[in-house]
PDB file of C-alpha atoms in Angstrom:
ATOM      1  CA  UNK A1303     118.354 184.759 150.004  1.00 88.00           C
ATOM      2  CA  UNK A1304     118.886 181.750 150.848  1.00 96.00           C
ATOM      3  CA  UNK A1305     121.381 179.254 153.175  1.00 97.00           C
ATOM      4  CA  UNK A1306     122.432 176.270 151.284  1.00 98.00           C
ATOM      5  CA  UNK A1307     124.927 173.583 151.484  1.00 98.00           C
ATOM      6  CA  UNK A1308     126.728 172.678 148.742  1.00 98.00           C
ATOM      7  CA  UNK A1309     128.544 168.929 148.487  1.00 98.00           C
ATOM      8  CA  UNK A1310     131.092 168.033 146.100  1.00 98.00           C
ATOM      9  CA  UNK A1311     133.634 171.120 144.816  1.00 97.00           C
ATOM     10  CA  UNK A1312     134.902 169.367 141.608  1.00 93.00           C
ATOM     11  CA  UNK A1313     135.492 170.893 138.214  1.00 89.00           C
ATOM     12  CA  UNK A1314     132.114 171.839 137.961  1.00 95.00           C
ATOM     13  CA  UNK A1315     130.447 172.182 141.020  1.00 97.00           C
ATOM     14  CA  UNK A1316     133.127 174.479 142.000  1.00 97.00           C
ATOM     15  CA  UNK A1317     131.912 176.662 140.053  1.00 97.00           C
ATOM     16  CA  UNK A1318     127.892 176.120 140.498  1.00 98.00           C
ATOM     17  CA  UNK A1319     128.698 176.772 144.273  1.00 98.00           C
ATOM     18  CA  UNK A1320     130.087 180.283 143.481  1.00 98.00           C
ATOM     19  CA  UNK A1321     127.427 181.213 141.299  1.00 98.00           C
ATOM     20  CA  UNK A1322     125.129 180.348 143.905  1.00 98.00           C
ATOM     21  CA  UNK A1323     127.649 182.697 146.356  1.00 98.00           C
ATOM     22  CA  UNK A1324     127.039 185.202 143.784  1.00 97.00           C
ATOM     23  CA  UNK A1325     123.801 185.302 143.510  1.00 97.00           C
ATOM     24  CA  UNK A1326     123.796 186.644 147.470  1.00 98.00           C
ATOM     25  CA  UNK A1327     122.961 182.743 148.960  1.00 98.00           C
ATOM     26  CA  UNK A1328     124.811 181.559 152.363  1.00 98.00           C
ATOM     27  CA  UNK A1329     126.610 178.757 150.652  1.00 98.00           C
ATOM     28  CA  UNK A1330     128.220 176.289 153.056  1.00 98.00           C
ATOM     29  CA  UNK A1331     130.120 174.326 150.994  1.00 98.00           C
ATOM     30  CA  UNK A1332     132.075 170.992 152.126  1.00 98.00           C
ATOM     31  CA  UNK A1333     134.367 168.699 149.544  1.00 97.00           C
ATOM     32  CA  UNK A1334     137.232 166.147 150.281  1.00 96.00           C
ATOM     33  CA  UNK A1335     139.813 168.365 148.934  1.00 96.00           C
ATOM     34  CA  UNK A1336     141.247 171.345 150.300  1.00 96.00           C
ATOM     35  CA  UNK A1337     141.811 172.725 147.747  1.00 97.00           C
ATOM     36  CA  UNK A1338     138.929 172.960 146.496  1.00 97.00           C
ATOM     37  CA  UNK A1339     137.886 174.666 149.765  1.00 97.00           C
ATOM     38  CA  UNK A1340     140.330 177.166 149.355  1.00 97.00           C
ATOM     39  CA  UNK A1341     139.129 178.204 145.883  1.00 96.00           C
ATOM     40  CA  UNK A1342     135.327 178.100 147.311  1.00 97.00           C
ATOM     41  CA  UNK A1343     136.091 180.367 150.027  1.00 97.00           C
ATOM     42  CA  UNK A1344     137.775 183.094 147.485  1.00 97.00           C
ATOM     43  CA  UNK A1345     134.826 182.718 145.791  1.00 97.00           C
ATOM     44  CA  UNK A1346     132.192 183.789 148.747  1.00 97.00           C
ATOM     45  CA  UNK A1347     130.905 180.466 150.246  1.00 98.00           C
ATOM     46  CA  UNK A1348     131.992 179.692 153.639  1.00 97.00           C
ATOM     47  CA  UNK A1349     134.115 175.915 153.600  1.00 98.00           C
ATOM     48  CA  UNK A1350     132.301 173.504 155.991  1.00 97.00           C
ATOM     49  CA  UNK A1351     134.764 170.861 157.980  1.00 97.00           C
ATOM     50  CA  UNK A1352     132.610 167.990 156.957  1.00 96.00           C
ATOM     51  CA  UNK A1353     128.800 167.059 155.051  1.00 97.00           C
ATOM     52  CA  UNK A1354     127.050 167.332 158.750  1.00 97.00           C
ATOM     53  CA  UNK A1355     128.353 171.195 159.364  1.00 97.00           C
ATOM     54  CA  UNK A1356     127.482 172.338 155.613  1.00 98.00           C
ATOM     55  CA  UNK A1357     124.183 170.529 156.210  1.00 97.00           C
ATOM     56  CA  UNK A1358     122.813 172.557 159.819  1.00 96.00           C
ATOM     57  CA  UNK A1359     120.366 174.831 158.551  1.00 96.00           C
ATOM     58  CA  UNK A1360     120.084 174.493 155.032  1.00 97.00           C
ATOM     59  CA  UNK A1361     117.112 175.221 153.128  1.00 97.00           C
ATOM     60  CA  UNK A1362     118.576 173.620 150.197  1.00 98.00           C
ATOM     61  CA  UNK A1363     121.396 171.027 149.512  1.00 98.00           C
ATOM     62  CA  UNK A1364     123.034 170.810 146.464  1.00 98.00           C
ATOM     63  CA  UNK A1365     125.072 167.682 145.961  1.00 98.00           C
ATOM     64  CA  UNK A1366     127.637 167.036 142.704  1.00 98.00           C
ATOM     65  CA  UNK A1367     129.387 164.170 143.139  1.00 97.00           C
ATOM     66  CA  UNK A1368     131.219 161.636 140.772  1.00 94.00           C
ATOM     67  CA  UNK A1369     129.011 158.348 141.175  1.00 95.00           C
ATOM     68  CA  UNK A1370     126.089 157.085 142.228  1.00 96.00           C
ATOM     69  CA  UNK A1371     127.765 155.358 144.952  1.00 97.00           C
ATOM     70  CA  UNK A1372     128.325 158.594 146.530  1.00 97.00           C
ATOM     71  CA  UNK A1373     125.256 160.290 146.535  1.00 98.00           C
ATOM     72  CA  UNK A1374     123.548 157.421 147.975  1.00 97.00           C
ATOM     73  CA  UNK A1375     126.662 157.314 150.744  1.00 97.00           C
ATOM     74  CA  UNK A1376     126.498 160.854 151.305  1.00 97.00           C
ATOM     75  CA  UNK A1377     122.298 161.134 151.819  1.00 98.00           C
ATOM     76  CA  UNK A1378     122.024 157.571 153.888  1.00 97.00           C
ATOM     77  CA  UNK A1379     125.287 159.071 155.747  1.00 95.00           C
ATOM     78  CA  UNK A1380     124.682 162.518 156.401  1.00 97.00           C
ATOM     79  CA  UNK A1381     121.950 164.302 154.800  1.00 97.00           C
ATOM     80  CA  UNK A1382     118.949 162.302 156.182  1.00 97.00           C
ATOM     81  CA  UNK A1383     119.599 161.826 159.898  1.00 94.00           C
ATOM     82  CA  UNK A1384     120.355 165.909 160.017  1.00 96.00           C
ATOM     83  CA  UNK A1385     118.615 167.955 157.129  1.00 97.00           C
ATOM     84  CA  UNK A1386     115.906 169.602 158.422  1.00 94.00           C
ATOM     85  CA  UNK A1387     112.370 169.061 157.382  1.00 93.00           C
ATOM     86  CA  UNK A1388     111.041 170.438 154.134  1.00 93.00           C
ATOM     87  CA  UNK A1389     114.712 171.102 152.925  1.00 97.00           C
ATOM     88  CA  UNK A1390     114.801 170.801 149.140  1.00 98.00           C
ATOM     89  CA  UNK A1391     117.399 167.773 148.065  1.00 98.00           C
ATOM     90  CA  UNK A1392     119.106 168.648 144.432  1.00 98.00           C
ATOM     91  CA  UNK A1393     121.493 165.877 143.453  1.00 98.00           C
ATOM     92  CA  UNK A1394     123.594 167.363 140.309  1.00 98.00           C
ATOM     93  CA  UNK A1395     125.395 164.306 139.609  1.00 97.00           C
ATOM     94  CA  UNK A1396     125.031 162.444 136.902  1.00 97.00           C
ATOM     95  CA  UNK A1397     124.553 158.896 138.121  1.00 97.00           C
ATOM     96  CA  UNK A1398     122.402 155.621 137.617  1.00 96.00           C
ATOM     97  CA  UNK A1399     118.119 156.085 136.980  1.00 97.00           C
ATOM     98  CA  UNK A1400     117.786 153.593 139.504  1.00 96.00           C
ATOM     99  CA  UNK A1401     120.134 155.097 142.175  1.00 97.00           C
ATOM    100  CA  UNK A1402     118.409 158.497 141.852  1.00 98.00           C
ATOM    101  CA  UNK A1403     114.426 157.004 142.002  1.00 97.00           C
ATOM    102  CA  UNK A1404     115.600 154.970 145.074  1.00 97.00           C
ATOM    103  CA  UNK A1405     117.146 158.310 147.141  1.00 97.00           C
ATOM    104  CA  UNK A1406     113.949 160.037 146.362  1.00 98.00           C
ATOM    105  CA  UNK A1407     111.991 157.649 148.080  1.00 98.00           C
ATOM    106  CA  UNK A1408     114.265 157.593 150.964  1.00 97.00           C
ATOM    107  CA  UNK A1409     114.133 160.837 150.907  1.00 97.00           C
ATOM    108  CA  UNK A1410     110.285 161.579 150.788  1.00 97.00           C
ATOM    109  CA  UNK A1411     110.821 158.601 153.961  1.00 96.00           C
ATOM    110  CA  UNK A1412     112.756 161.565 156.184  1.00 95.00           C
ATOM    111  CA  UNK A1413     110.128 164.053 154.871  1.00 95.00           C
ATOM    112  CA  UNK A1414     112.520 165.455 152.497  1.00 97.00           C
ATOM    113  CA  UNK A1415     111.995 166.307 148.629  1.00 97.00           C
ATOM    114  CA  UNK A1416     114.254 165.722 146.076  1.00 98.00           C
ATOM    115  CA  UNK A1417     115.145 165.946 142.628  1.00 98.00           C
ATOM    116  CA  UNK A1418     117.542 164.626 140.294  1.00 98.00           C
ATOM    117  CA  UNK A1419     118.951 167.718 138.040  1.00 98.00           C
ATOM    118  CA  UNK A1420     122.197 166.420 135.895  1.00 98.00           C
ATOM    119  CA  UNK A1421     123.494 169.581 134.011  1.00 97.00           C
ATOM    120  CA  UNK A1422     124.739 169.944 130.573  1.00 93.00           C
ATOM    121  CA  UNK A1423     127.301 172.640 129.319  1.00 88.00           C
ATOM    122  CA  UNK A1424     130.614 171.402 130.800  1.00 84.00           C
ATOM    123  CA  UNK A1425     132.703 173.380 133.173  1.00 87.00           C
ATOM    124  CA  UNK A1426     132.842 177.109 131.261  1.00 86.00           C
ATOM    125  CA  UNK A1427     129.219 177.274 131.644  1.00 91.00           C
ATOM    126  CA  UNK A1428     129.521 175.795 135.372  1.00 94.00           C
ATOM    127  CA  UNK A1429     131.621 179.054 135.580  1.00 94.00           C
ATOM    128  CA  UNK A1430     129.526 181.181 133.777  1.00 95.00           C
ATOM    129  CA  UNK A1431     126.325 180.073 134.868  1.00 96.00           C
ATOM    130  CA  UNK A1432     124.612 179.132 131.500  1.00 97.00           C
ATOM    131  CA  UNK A1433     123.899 174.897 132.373  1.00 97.00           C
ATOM    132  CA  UNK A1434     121.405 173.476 131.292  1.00 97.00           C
ATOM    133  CA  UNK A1435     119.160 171.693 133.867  1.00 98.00           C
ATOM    134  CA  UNK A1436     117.475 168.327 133.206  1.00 98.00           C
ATOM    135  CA  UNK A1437     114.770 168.043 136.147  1.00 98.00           C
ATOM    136  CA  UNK A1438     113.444 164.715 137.474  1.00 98.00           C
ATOM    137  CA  UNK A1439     110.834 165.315 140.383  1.00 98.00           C
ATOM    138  CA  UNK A1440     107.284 166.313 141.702  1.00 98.00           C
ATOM    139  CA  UNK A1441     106.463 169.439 140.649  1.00 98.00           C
ATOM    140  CA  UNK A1442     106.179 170.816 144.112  1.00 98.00           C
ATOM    141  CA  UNK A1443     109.821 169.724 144.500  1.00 98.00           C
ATOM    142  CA  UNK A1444     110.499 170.875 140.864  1.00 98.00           C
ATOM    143  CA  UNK A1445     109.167 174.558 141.795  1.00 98.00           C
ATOM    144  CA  UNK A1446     111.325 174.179 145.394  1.00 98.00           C
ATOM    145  CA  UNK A1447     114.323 173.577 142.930  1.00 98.00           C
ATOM    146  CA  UNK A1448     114.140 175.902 140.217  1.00 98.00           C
ATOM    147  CA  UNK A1449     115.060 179.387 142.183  1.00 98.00           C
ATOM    148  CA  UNK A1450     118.409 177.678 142.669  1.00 98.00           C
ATOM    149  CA  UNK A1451     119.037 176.291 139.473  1.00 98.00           C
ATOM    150  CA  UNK A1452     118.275 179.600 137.621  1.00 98.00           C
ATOM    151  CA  UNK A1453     120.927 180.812 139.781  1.00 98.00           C
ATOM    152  CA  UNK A1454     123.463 178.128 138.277  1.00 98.00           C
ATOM    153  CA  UNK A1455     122.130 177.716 134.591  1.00 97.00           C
ATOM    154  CA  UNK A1456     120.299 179.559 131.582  1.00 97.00           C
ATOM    155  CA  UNK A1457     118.010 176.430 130.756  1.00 97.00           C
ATOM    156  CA  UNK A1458     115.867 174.419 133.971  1.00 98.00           C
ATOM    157  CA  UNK A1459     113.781 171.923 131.799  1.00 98.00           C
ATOM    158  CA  UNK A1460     111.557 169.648 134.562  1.00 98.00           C
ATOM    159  CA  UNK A1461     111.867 166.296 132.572  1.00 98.00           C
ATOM    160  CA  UNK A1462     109.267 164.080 134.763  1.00 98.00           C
ATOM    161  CA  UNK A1463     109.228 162.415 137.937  1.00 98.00           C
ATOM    162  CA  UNK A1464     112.183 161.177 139.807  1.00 98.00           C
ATOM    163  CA  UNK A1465     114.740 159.768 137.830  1.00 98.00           C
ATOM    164  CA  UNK A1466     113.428 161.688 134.576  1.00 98.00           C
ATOM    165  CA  UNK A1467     116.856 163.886 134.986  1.00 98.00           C
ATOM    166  CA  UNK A1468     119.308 161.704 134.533  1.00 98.00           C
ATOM    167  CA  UNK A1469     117.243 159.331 131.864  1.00 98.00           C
ATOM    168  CA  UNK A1470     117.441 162.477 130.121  1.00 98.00           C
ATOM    169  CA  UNK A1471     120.972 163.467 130.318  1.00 97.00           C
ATOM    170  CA  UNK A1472     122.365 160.174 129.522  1.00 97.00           C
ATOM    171  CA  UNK A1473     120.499 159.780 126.474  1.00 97.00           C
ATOM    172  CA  UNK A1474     121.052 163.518 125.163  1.00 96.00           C
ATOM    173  CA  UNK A1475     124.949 162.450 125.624  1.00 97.00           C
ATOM    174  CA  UNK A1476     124.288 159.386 124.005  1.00 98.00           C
ATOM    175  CA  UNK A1477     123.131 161.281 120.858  1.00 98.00           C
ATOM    176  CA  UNK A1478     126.303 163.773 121.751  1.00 97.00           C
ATOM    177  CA  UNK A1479     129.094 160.855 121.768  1.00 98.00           C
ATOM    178  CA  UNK A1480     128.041 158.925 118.652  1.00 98.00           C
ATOM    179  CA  UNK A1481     127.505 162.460 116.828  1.00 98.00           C
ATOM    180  CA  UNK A1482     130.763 163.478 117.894  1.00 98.00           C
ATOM    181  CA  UNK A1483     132.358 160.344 116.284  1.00 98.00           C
ATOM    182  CA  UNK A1484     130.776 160.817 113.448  1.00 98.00           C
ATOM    183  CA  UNK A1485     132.144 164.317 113.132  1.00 98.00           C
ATOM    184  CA  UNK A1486     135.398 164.155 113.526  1.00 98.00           C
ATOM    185  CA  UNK A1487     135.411 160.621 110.978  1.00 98.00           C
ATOM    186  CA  UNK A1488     133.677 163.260 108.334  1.00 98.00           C
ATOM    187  CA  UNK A1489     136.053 166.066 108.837  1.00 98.00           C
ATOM    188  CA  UNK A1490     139.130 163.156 109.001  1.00 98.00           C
ATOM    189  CA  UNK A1491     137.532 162.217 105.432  1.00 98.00           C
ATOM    190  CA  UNK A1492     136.868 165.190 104.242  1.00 98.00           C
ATOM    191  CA  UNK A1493     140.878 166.326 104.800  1.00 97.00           C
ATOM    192  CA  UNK A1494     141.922 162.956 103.133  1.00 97.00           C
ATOM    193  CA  UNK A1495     139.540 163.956 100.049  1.00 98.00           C
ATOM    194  CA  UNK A1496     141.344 167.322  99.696  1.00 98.00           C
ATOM    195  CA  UNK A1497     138.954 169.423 101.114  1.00 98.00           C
ATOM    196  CA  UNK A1498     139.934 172.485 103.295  1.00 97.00           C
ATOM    197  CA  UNK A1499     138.259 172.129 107.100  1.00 97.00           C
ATOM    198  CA  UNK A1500     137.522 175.383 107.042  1.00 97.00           C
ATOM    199  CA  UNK A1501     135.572 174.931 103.732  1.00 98.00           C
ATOM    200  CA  UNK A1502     133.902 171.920 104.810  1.00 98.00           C
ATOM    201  CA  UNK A1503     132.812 173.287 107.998  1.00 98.00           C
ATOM    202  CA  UNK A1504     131.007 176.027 106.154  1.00 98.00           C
ATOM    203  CA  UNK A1505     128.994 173.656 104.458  1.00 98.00           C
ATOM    204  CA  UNK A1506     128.101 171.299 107.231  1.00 98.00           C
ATOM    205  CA  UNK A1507     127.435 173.864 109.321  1.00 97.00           C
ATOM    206  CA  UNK A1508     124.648 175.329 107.192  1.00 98.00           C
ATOM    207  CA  UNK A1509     123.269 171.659 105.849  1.00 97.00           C
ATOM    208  CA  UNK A1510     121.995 168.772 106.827  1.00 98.00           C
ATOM    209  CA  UNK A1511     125.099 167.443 108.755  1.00 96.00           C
ATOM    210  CA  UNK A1512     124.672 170.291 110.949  1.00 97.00           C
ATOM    211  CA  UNK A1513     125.016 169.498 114.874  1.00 97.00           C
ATOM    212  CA  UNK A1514     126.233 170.970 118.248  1.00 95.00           C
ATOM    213  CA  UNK A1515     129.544 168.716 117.616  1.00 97.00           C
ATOM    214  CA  UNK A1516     130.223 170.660 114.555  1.00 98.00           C
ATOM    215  CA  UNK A1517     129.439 174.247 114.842  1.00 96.00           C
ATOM    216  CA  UNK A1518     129.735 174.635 118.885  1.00 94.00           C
ATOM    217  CA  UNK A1519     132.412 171.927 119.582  1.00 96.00           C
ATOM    218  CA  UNK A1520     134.877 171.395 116.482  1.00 98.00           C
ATOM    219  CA  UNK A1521     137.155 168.607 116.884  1.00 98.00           C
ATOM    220  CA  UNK A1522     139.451 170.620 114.112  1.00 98.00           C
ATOM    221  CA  UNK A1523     142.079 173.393 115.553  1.00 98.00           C
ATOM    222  CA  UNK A1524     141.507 176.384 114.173  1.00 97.00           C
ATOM    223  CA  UNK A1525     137.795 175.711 113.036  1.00 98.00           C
ATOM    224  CA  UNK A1526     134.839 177.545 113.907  1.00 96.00           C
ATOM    225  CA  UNK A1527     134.509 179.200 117.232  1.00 95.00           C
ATOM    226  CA  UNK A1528     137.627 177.984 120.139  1.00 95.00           C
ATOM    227  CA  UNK A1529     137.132 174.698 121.291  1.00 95.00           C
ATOM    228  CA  UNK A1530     139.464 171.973 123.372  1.00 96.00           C
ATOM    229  CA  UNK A1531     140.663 171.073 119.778  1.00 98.00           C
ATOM    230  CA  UNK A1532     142.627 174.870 119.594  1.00 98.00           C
ATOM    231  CA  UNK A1533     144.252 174.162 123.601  1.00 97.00           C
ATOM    232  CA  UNK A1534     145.735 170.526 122.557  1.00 97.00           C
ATOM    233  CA  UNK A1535     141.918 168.547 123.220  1.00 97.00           C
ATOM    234  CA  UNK A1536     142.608 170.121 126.767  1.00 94.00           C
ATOM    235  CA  UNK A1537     139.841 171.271 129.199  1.00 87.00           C
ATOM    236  CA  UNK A1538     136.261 170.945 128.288  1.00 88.00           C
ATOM    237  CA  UNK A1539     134.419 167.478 128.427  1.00 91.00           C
ATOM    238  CA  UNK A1540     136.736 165.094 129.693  1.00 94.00           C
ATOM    239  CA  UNK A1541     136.700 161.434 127.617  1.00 97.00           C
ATOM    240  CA  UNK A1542     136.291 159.642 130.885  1.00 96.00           C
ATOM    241  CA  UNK A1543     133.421 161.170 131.943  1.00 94.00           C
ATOM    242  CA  UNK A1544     132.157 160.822 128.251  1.00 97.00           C
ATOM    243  CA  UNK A1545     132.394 157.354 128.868  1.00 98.00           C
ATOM    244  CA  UNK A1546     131.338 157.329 132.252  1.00 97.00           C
ATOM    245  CA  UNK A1547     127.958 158.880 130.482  1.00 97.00           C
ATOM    246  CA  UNK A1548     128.087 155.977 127.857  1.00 98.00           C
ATOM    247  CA  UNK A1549     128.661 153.289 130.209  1.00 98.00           C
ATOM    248  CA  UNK A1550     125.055 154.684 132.001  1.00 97.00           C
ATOM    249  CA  UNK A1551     123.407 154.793 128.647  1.00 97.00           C
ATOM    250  CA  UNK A1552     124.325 151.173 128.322  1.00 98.00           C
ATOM    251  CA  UNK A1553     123.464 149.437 131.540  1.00 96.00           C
ATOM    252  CA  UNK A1554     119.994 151.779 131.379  1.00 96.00           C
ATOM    253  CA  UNK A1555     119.146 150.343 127.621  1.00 97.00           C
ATOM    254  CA  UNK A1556     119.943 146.649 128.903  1.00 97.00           C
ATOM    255  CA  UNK A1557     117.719 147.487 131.765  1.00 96.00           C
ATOM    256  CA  UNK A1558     114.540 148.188 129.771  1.00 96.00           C
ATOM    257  CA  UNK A1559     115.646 145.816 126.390  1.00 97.00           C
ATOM    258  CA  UNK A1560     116.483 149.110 124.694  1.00 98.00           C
ATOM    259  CA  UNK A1561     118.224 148.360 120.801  1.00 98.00           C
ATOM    260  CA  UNK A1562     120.900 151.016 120.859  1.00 98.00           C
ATOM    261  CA  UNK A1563     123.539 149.981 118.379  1.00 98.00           C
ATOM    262  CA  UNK A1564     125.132 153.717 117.808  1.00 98.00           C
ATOM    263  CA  UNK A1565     125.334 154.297 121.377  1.00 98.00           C
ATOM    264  CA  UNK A1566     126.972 150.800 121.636  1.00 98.00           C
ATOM    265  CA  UNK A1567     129.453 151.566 119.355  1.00 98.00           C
ATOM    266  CA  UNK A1568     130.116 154.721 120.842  1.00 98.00           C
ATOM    267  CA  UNK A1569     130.617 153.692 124.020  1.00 98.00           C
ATOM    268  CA  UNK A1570     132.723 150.888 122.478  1.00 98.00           C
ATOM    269  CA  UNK A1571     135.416 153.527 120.991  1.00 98.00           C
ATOM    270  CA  UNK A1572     135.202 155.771 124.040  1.00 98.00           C
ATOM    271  CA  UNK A1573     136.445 152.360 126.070  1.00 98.00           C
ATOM    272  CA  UNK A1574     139.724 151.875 123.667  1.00 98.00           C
ATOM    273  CA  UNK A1575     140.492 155.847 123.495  1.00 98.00           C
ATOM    274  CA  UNK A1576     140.384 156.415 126.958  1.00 98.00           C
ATOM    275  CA  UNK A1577     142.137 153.192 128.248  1.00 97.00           C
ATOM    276  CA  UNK A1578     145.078 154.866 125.489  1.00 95.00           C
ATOM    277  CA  UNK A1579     145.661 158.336 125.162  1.00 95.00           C
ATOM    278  CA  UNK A1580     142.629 159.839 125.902  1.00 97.00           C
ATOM    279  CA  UNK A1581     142.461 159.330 129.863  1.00 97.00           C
ATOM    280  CA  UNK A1582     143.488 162.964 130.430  1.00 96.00           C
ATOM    281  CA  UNK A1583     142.025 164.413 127.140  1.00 97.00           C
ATOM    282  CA  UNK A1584     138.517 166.312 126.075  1.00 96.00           C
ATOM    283  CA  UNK A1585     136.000 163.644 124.478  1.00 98.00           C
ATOM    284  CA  UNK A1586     136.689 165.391 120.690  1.00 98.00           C
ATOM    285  CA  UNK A1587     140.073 163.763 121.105  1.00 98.00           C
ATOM    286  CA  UNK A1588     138.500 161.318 119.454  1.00 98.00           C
ATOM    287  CA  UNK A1589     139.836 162.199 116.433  1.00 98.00           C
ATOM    288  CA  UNK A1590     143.679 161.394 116.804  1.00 97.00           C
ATOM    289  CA  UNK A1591     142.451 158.028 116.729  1.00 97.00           C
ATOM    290  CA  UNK A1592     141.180 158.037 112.976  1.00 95.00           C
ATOM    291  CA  UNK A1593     143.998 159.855 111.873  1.00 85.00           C
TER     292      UNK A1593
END
């Protein structure tokens, strides 16, 4: 087993850091919040007064962390002046393409590798340990990575070369918020044509309208399996960070002259439901808008 540092004790790295506990790893694990300390320590890793302590040693870091700004803050700051050589960098943040290529390099500079690994499955699988892993790196680094993430997910797909990861995740949640619209304005029509949910979401489910918004993630209460939609759009996928994803998508297409019209839109009505109501509800929220 391994000792590794873990950065960043959120909602979901919270619970990638005890997986990694569980799995038998020294996890020194540092976050802002106390907190979220506390809960770390309950769950096996050993808190770490700042980046620097969690850091001395490690033969991995794990970083998840809200923006791109940070990462970049936290490796310039901390993790290149005192990681050791040949320590693997994994940056489980969803943040900017540009951002993660540019901390590679640095990183490769200080004789580090590094990959970019943004995670899909939201924070029950963070719990559970079922992410998904979207993989941007050599595939040296890649195979340096991959011990660790199997530790913390069901899926570790290497995507490319540095940046590949997070080009990845924020168009898969591209597809995800437009498809999610799109849902709940079908199953908003289909109530206002007469037809039972439950009814409709036995067709869709089996047909061509099939997608993971309809038969994993329901907007509807009460509608295929339990979703935020049966606790009150509460837990889950947060809308902001929905948007957050959007936003990403956006600047990224207007980087490479990338037509993306859907994911426009999207981001569009993510912008007007979370400035209202749905700050502090799950993305499938959506819905109360159209009704």
């Amino acid at each position: 087993m391994a000792r590794i540092a873990f950065i960043g004790l959120g909602n979901m790295g919270g619970g990638m850091a005890a997986n990694l506990a569980k799995a038998g790893h020294d996890v020194r694990a540092f976050d802002l919040s106390q907190d979220a300390l506390d809960k770390a320590k309950k769950a096996g890793c050993l808190p770490a007064p700042d980046a620097i302590a969690a850091i001395e040693g490690a033969e991995a870091i794990v970083t998840m962390l809200p923006a791109g700004k940070h990462v970049e803050s936290v490796y310039t700051d901390s993790i290149f002046e005192h990681a050791e050589p040949g320590t693997i960098l994994i940056d489980c943040s969803t943040i900017d393409v540009d951002t993660a290529r540019r901390v590679a390099a640095a990183a490769a500079d200080h004789g580090l590798s590094a990959v970019d690994a943004p995670v899909s499955g939201g924070i029950a699988a963070a719990s559970a340990g079922t992410l998904t892993f979207m993989v941007g790196g050599s595939t040296t680094a890649f195979d340096k990575a991959e011990p660790f993430l199997s530790d913390m997910g069901k899926s570790v797909i290497h995507a490319g070369a540095n940046g590949a990861g997070q080009a990845a995740k924020i168009c898969n949640n591209m597809i995800l918020g437009a498809t999610m619209i799109a849902t709940c304005e079908a199953f908003v029509l289909a109530e206002k044509l007469g037809l039972d949910p439950q009814k409709f979401y036995d067709v869709a489910s089996v047909s061509s309208g099939q997608s993971w918004s309809v038969t994993s993630y329901c907007p509807v209460p009460g509608v295929g399996p339990e979703t935020p939609a049966d606790r009150g759009y509460q837990g889950g996928f947060a809308a902001p960070l929905m948007l957050k994803d959007l936003r990403l998508a956006m600047e990224a297409a207007a980087s490479v002259d990338a037509d993306t019209p859907m994911g426009r839109r999207a981001a569009e009505l993510y912008e007007a439901f979370v400035a209202g109501e749905g700050a502090a509800l799950d993305f499938s929220g959506i819905i109360k808008t159209l009704r």
